[in-house]
């Protein structure tokens, strides 16, 4: 259970850091970021595998770079159903998905080596 809570907190912090770095990617509060982290986890578990399967030819042709587009669509979907989380258009969602991937990777690296 503590691992789940740490992952949830790190995702919320990564979302907030991404919101500070990407214009058009906004949160009203930390509670909104925490809620978005939960919804993003659910979307990544349910919606994202379906999208990856449906777009597998594009992903193969682009050598995996199309996954960033899928991440952007997932983030955009999460922002539309989460109160307090706003993404203005697809471009901030795409840039946010790239930044979020790097920020979350860095945070996970530092907190996994501390255990």
CSV table of N, CA and C in Angstrom, one decimal:
chain,number,residue,atom,x,y,z
A,1,UNK,N,0.8,-1.2,0.0
A,1,UNK,CA,0.0,0.0,0.0
A,1,UNK,C,0.8,1.3,0.0
A,2,UNK,N,1.9,1.3,0.8
A,2,UNK,CA,2.8,2.6,0.7
A,2,UNK,C,3.3,2.8,-0.7
A,3,UNK,N,3.7,1.8,-1.4
A,3,UNK,CA,4.2,1.9,-2.8
A,3,UNK,C,3.1,2.6,-3.7
A,4,UNK,N,1.9,2.2,-3.5
A,4,UNK,CA,0.8,2.8,-4.3
A,4,UNK,C,0.7,4.3,-3.9
A,5,UNK,N,0.7,4.6,-2.7
A,5,UNK,CA,0.6,6.0,-2.2
A,5,UNK,C,1.8,6.9,-2.7
A,6,UNK,N,3.0,6.3,-2.7
A,6,UNK,CA,4.1,7.0,-3.2
A,6,UNK,C,4.0,7.3,-4.7
A,7,UNK,N,3.6,6.3,-5.4
A,7,UNK,CA,3.4,6.4,-6.9
A,7,UNK,C,2.3,7.5,-7.2
A,8,UNK,N,1.2,7.5,-6.4
A,8,UNK,CA,0.2,8.5,-6.6
A,8,UNK,C,0.7,9.9,-6.3
A,9,UNK,N,1.4,10.0,-5.2
A,9,UNK,CA,2.0,11.3,-4.9
A,9,UNK,C,3.0,11.8,-5.9
A,10,UNK,N,3.9,10.9,-6.4
A,10,UNK,CA,4.9,11.3,-7.4
A,10,UNK,C,4.2,11.7,-8.7
A,11,UNK,N,3.1,11.0,-9.0
A,11,UNK,CA,2.4,11.4,-10.3
A,11,UNK,C,1.8,12.8,-10.1
A,12,UNK,N,1.2,13.0,-9.0
A,12,UNK,CA,0.6,14.4,-8.7
A,12,UNK,C,1.7,15.5,-8.8
A,13,UNK,N,2.8,15.2,-8.2
A,13,UNK,CA,3.9,16.2,-8.2
A,13,UNK,C,4.4,16.4,-9.6
A,14,UNK,N,4.6,15.3,-10.4
A,14,UNK,CA,5.0,15.4,-11.8
A,14,UNK,C,4.0,16.2,-12.6
A,15,UNK,N,2.7,16.0,-12.4
A,15,UNK,CA,1.7,16.8,-13.1
A,15,UNK,C,1.8,18.3,-12.8
A,16,UNK,N,2.1,18.6,-11.5
A,16,UNK,CA,2.2,20.0,-11.1
A,16,UNK,C,3.5,20.6,-11.7
A,17,UNK,N,4.6,19.9,-11.7
A,17,UNK,CA,5.8,20.4,-12.3
A,17,UNK,C,5.6,20.6,-13.8
A,18,UNK,N,4.9,19.7,-14.5
A,18,UNK,CA,4.6,19.8,-15.9
A,18,UNK,C,3.7,21.0,-16.1
A,19,UNK,N,2.8,21.3,-15.2
A,19,UNK,CA,1.9,22.5,-15.4
A,19,UNK,C,2.7,23.8,-15.3
A,20,UNK,N,3.8,23.7,-14.5
A,20,UNK,CA,4.6,25.0,-14.4
A,20,UNK,C,5.5,25.1,-15.6
A,21,UNK,N,5.9,24.1,-16.3
A,21,UNK,CA,6.8,24.1,-17.4
A,21,UNK,C,6.1,24.3,-18.8
A,22,UNK,N,4.8,23.9,-18.9
A,22,UNK,CA,4.1,23.9,-20.2
A,22,UNK,C,3.0,24.9,-20.1
A,23,UNK,N,3.0,25.9,-21.0
A,23,UNK,CA,1.9,26.9,-21.0
A,23,UNK,C,0.7,26.2,-21.6
A,24,UNK,N,-0.5,26.5,-21.0
A,24,UNK,CA,-1.7,25.9,-21.5
A,24,UNK,C,-2.1,24.6,-20.7
A,25,UNK,N,-1.3,24.2,-19.8
A,25,UNK,CA,-1.5,23.0,-19.0
A,25,UNK,C,-1.6,23.5,-17.6
A,26,UNK,N,-2.8,23.5,-17.0
A,26,UNK,CA,-3.1,24.2,-15.7
A,26,UNK,C,-3.8,23.4,-14.7
A,27,UNK,N,-3.5,23.6,-13.5
A,27,UNK,CA,-4.3,23.0,-12.3
A,27,UNK,C,-4.7,24.1,-11.4
A,28,UNK,N,-5.9,24.0,-10.9
A,28,UNK,CA,-6.4,24.9,-9.9
A,28,UNK,C,-5.8,24.8,-8.5
A,29,UNK,N,-5.5,23.5,-8.1
A,29,UNK,CA,-5.0,23.2,-6.8
A,29,UNK,C,-4.3,21.9,-6.8
A,30,UNK,N,-3.6,21.6,-5.7
A,30,UNK,CA,-3.0,20.3,-5.5
A,30,UNK,C,-4.0,19.2,-5.5
A,31,UNK,N,-5.2,19.4,-4.9
A,31,UNK,CA,-6.2,18.4,-4.9
A,31,UNK,C,-6.6,18.0,-6.3
A,32,UNK,N,-6.7,19.0,-7.2
A,32,UNK,CA,-7.1,18.7,-8.6
A,32,UNK,C,-6.0,17.9,-9.2
A,33,UNK,N,-4.7,18.1,-8.9
A,33,UNK,CA,-3.6,17.3,-9.4
A,33,UNK,C,-3.6,15.9,-8.9
A,34,UNK,N,-4.0,15.8,-7.6
A,34,UNK,CA,-4.1,14.4,-7.0
A,34,UNK,C,-5.2,13.7,-7.6
A,35,UNK,N,-6.3,14.3,-7.8
A,35,UNK,CA,-7.5,13.7,-8.5
A,35,UNK,C,-7.1,13.3,-9.9
A,36,UNK,N,-6.4,14.2,-10.6
A,36,UNK,CA,-6.0,13.9,-12.0
A,36,UNK,C,-5.0,12.7,-12.0
A,37,UNK,N,-4.2,12.6,-11.0
A,37,UNK,CA,-3.3,11.5,-11.0
A,37,UNK,C,-4.1,10.1,-10.9
A,38,UNK,N,-5.1,10.1,-10.1
A,38,UNK,CA,-6.0,8.9,-10.0
A,38,UNK,C,-6.7,8.6,-11.3
A,39,UNK,N,-7.3,9.7,-11.9
A,39,UNK,CA,-8.0,9.5,-13.2
A,39,UNK,C,-7.0,9.1,-14.3
A,40,UNK,N,-5.8,9.7,-14.3
A,40,UNK,CA,-4.8,9.3,-15.3
A,40,UNK,C,-4.3,7.9,-15.1
A,41,UNK,N,-4.2,7.4,-13.9
A,41,UNK,CA,-3.9,6.0,-13.6
A,41,UNK,C,-4.9,5.1,-14.2
A,42,UNK,N,-6.2,5.4,-14.0
A,42,UNK,CA,-7.3,4.6,-14.5
A,42,UNK,C,-7.3,4.6,-16.0
A,43,UNK,N,-7.1,5.8,-16.6
A,43,UNK,CA,-7.1,5.9,-18.1
A,43,UNK,C,-5.9,5.2,-18.7
A,44,UNK,N,-4.8,5.2,-18.0
A,44,UNK,CA,-3.6,4.5,-18.5
A,44,UNK,C,-3.8,3.0,-18.4
A,45,UNK,N,-4.7,2.5,-17.4
A,45,UNK,CA,-4.9,1.1,-17.3
A,45,UNK,C,-6.0,0.6,-18.2
A,46,UNK,N,-7.0,1.5,-18.6
A,46,UNK,CA,-8.1,1.0,-19.3
A,46,UNK,C,-8.1,1.5,-20.8
A,47,UNK,N,-8.0,2.8,-21.0
A,47,UNK,CA,-8.1,3.4,-22.3
A,47,UNK,C,-6.8,3.3,-23.1
A,48,UNK,N,-5.7,3.5,-22.5
A,48,UNK,CA,-4.4,3.6,-23.2
A,48,UNK,C,-4.1,2.3,-23.9
A,49,UNK,N,-4.3,1.1,-23.3
A,49,UNK,CA,-4.0,-0.2,-24.0
A,49,UNK,C,-4.9,-0.3,-25.3
A,50,UNK,N,-6.1,0.1,-25.2
A,50,UNK,CA,-7.0,0.0,-26.4
A,50,UNK,C,-6.5,0.9,-27.5
A,51,UNK,N,-6.1,2.1,-27.1
A,51,UNK,CA,-5.6,3.1,-28.1
A,51,UNK,C,-4.3,2.5,-28.7
A,52,UNK,N,-3.4,2.0,-27.9
A,52,UNK,CA,-2.2,1.4,-28.5
A,52,UNK,C,-2.4,0.3,-29.4
A,53,UNK,N,-3.4,-0.6,-29.1
A,53,UNK,CA,-3.7,-1.7,-30.0
A,53,UNK,C,-4.3,-1.2,-31.3
A,54,UNK,N,-5.2,-0.2,-31.2
A,54,UNK,CA,-5.8,0.3,-32.4
A,54,UNK,C,-4.9,1.1,-33.3
A,55,UNK,N,-3.8,1.7,-32.8
A,55,UNK,CA,-2.9,2.5,-33.5
A,55,UNK,C,-1.5,1.8,-33.7
A,56,UNK,N,-1.5,0.5,-33.5
A,56,UNK,CA,-0.2,-0.2,-33.6
A,56,UNK,C,0.5,0.0,-34.9
A,57,UNK,N,-0.1,0.1,-36.1
A,57,UNK,CA,0.6,0.3,-37.3
A,57,UNK,C,1.3,1.7,-37.3
A,58,UNK,N,0.6,2.7,-36.8
A,58,UNK,CA,1.3,4.1,-36.7
A,58,UNK,C,2.4,4.0,-35.8
A,59,UNK,N,2.3,3.3,-34.7
A,59,UNK,CA,3.4,3.2,-33.7
A,59,UNK,C,4.6,2.5,-34.3
A,60,UNK,N,4.4,1.5,-35.0
A,60,UNK,CA,5.5,0.8,-35.7
A,60,UNK,C,6.2,1.6,-36.7
A,61,UNK,N,5.4,2.3,-37.5
A,61,UNK,CA,6.0,3.1,-38.6
A,61,UNK,C,6.8,4.3,-38.0
A,62,UNK,N,6.3,4.9,-36.9
A,62,UNK,CA,7.0,6.0,-36.3
A,62,UNK,C,8.0,5.5,-35.3
A,63,UNK,N,8.3,4.2,-35.2
A,63,UNK,CA,9.3,3.7,-34.3
A,63,UNK,C,8.9,4.0,-32.8
A,64,UNK,N,7.7,4.0,-32.5
A,64,UNK,CA,7.2,4.2,-31.1
A,64,UNK,C,6.9,5.7,-30.8
A,65,UNK,N,7.2,6.6,-31.6
A,65,UNK,CA,7.0,8.0,-31.3
A,65,UNK,C,5.5,8.4,-31.2
A,66,UNK,N,4.7,7.6,-31.9
A,66,UNK,CA,3.2,7.9,-31.9
A,66,UNK,C,2.6,7.6,-30.5
A,67,UNK,N,3.4,7.0,-29.6
A,67,UNK,CA,2.9,6.8,-28.2
A,67,UNK,C,2.8,8.1,-27.5
A,68,UNK,N,3.6,9.1,-27.9
A,68,UNK,CA,3.5,10.4,-27.3
A,68,UNK,C,2.1,11.1,-27.7
A,69,UNK,N,1.7,10.8,-28.9
A,69,UNK,CA,0.3,11.3,-29.3
A,69,UNK,C,-0.8,10.6,-28.5
A,70,UNK,N,-0.6,9.3,-28.3
A,70,UNK,CA,-1.6,8.5,-27.5
A,70,UNK,C,-1.6,9.1,-26.1
A,71,UNK,N,-0.4,9.4,-25.5
A,71,UNK,CA,-0.3,9.9,-24.2
A,71,UNK,C,-1.0,11.3,-24.2
A,72,UNK,N,-0.8,12.1,-25.2
A,72,UNK,CA,-1.5,13.4,-25.3
A,72,UNK,C,-3.0,13.3,-25.3
A,73,UNK,N,-3.5,12.3,-26.1
A,73,UNK,CA,-4.9,12.1,-26.2
A,73,UNK,C,-5.4,11.7,-24.8
A,74,UNK,N,-4.7,10.8,-24.1
A,74,UNK,CA,-5.1,10.3,-22.8
A,74,UNK,C,-5.1,11.5,-21.8
A,75,UNK,N,-4.1,12.3,-21.8
A,75,UNK,CA,-4.1,13.5,-20.9
A,75,UNK,C,-5.2,14.5,-21.2
A,76,UNK,N,-5.5,14.7,-22.5
A,76,UNK,CA,-6.6,15.6,-22.9
A,76,UNK,C,-7.9,15.0,-22.4
A,77,UNK,N,-8.1,13.7,-22.5
A,77,UNK,CA,-9.3,13.0,-22.0
A,77,UNK,C,-9.4,13.2,-20.5
A,78,UNK,N,-8.3,13.0,-19.8
A,78,UNK,CA,-8.3,13.2,-18.3
A,78,UNK,C,-8.6,14.6,-18.0
A,79,UNK,N,-8.1,15.6,-18.7
A,79,UNK,CA,-8.4,17.0,-18.4
A,79,UNK,C,-9.9,17.3,-18.6
A,80,UNK,N,-10.5,16.6,-19.5
A,80,UNK,CA,-11.9,16.9,-19.8
A,80,UNK,C,-12.9,16.4,-18.8
A,81,UNK,N,-12.4,15.3,-18.0
A,81,UNK,CA,-13.3,14.7,-17.0
A,81,UNK,C,-12.9,15.1,-15.6
A,82,UNK,N,-11.8,15.8,-15.4
A,82,UNK,CA,-11.3,16.1,-14.1
A,82,UNK,C,-11.5,17.6,-13.8
A,83,UNK,N,-12.3,17.9,-12.7
A,83,UNK,CA,-12.5,19.3,-12.4
A,83,UNK,C,-11.2,19.9,-11.8
A,84,UNK,N,-10.9,21.1,-12.3
A,84,UNK,CA,-9.7,21.8,-11.8
A,84,UNK,C,-8.4,21.5,-12.7
A,85,UNK,N,-8.6,20.7,-13.7
A,85,UNK,CA,-7.4,20.4,-14.6
A,85,UNK,C,-7.8,20.9,-16.0
A,86,UNK,N,-7.0,21.7,-16.6
A,86,UNK,CA,-7.4,22.3,-17.9
A,86,UNK,C,-6.2,22.2,-18.8
A,87,UNK,N,-6.4,21.7,-20.0
A,87,UNK,CA,-5.5,21.8,-21.1
A,87,UNK,C,-6.2,22.5,-22.3
A,88,UNK,N,-5.5,23.6,-22.7
A,88,UNK,CA,-6.2,24.5,-23.7
A,88,UNK,C,-6.4,23.8,-25.1
A,89,UNK,N,-5.4,23.1,-25.6
A,89,UNK,CA,-5.6,22.5,-26.9
A,89,UNK,C,-4.7,21.3,-27.0
A,90,UNK,N,-4.6,20.7,-28.2
A,90,UNK,CA,-3.8,19.5,-28.4
A,90,UNK,C,-2.3,19.7,-28.2
A,91,UNK,N,-1.8,20.9,-28.7
A,91,UNK,CA,-0.4,21.1,-28.6
A,91,UNK,C,0.1,21.1,-27.2
A,92,UNK,N,-0.5,21.8,-26.3
A,92,UNK,CA,0.0,21.7,-24.9
A,92,UNK,C,-0.2,20.3,-24.3
A,93,UNK,N,-1.2,19.6,-24.8
A,93,UNK,CA,-1.3,18.2,-24.3
A,93,UNK,C,-0.1,17.3,-24.8
A,94,UNK,N,0.3,17.6,-26.1
A,94,UNK,CA,1.4,16.8,-26.7
A,94,UNK,C,2.7,17.2,-26.0
A,95,UNK,N,2.9,18.5,-25.8
A,95,UNK,CA,4.2,18.9,-25.1
A,95,UNK,C,4.1,18.5,-23.7
A,96,UNK,N,3.0,18.5,-23.0
A,96,UNK,CA,2.8,18.1,-21.7
A,96,UNK,C,3.1,16.6,-21.5
A,97,UNK,N,2.6,15.8,-22.5
A,97,UNK,CA,2.9,14.4,-22.4
A,97,UNK,C,4.4,14.1,-22.5
A,98,UNK,N,5.1,14.8,-23.3
A,98,UNK,CA,6.5,14.6,-23.4
A,98,UNK,C,7.2,15.0,-22.1
A,99,UNK,N,6.9,16.2,-21.6
A,99,UNK,CA,7.5,16.7,-20.4
A,99,UNK,C,7.1,15.8,-19.2
A,100,UNK,N,5.9,15.4,-19.1
A,100,UNK,CA,5.4,14.6,-18.0
A,100,UNK,C,6.2,13.2,-18.0
A,101,UNK,N,6.4,12.7,-19.2
A,101,UNK,CA,7.2,11.4,-19.2
A,101,UNK,C,8.6,11.6,-18.6
A,102,UNK,N,9.2,12.7,-19.0
A,102,UNK,CA,10.6,12.9,-18.5
A,102,UNK,C,10.6,13.2,-17.0
A,103,UNK,N,9.7,14.1,-16.6
A,103,UNK,CA,9.6,14.5,-15.2
A,103,UNK,C,9.3,13.3,-14.3
A,104,UNK,N,8.3,12.5,-14.7
A,104,UNK,CA,7.9,11.3,-13.9
A,104,UNK,C,9.0,10.3,-13.9
A,105,UNK,N,9.8,10.1,-15.0
A,105,UNK,CA,10.9,9.2,-15.0
A,105,UNK,C,12.0,9.6,-14.0
A,106,UNK,N,12.3,10.9,-14.0
A,106,UNK,CA,13.3,11.4,-13.1
A,106,UNK,C,12.9,11.3,-11.6
A,107,UNK,N,11.6,11.6,-11.3
A,107,UNK,CA,11.1,11.5,-10.0
A,107,UNK,C,11.1,10.0,-9.5
A,108,UNK,N,10.7,9.1,-10.4
A,108,UNK,CA,10.7,7.7,-10.1
A,108,UNK,C,12.1,7.1,-9.9
A,109,UNK,N,13.0,7.6,-10.7
A,109,UNK,CA,14.4,7.2,-10.5
A,109,UNK,C,14.9,7.6,-9.1
A,110,UNK,N,14.7,8.8,-8.7
A,110,UNK,CA,15.3,9.2,-7.4
A,110,UNK,C,14.6,8.6,-6.2
A,111,UNK,N,13.3,8.3,-6.4
A,111,UNK,CA,12.6,7.7,-5.2
A,111,UNK,C,12.6,6.2,-5.2
A,112,UNK,N,12.9,5.6,-6.3
A,112,UNK,CA,13.1,4.1,-6.3
A,112,UNK,C,14.5,3.7,-5.8
A,113,UNK,N,15.5,4.6,-6.0
A,113,UNK,CA,16.8,4.3,-5.5
A,113,UNK,C,16.9,4.6,-4.0
A,114,UNK,N,16.0,5.4,-3.4
A,114,UNK,CA,16.0,5.7,-2.0
A,114,UNK,C,15.4,4.5,-1.2
A,115,UNK,N,14.7,3.6,-1.8
A,115,UNK,CA,14.1,2.5,-1.0
A,115,UNK,C,15.0,1.5,-0.7
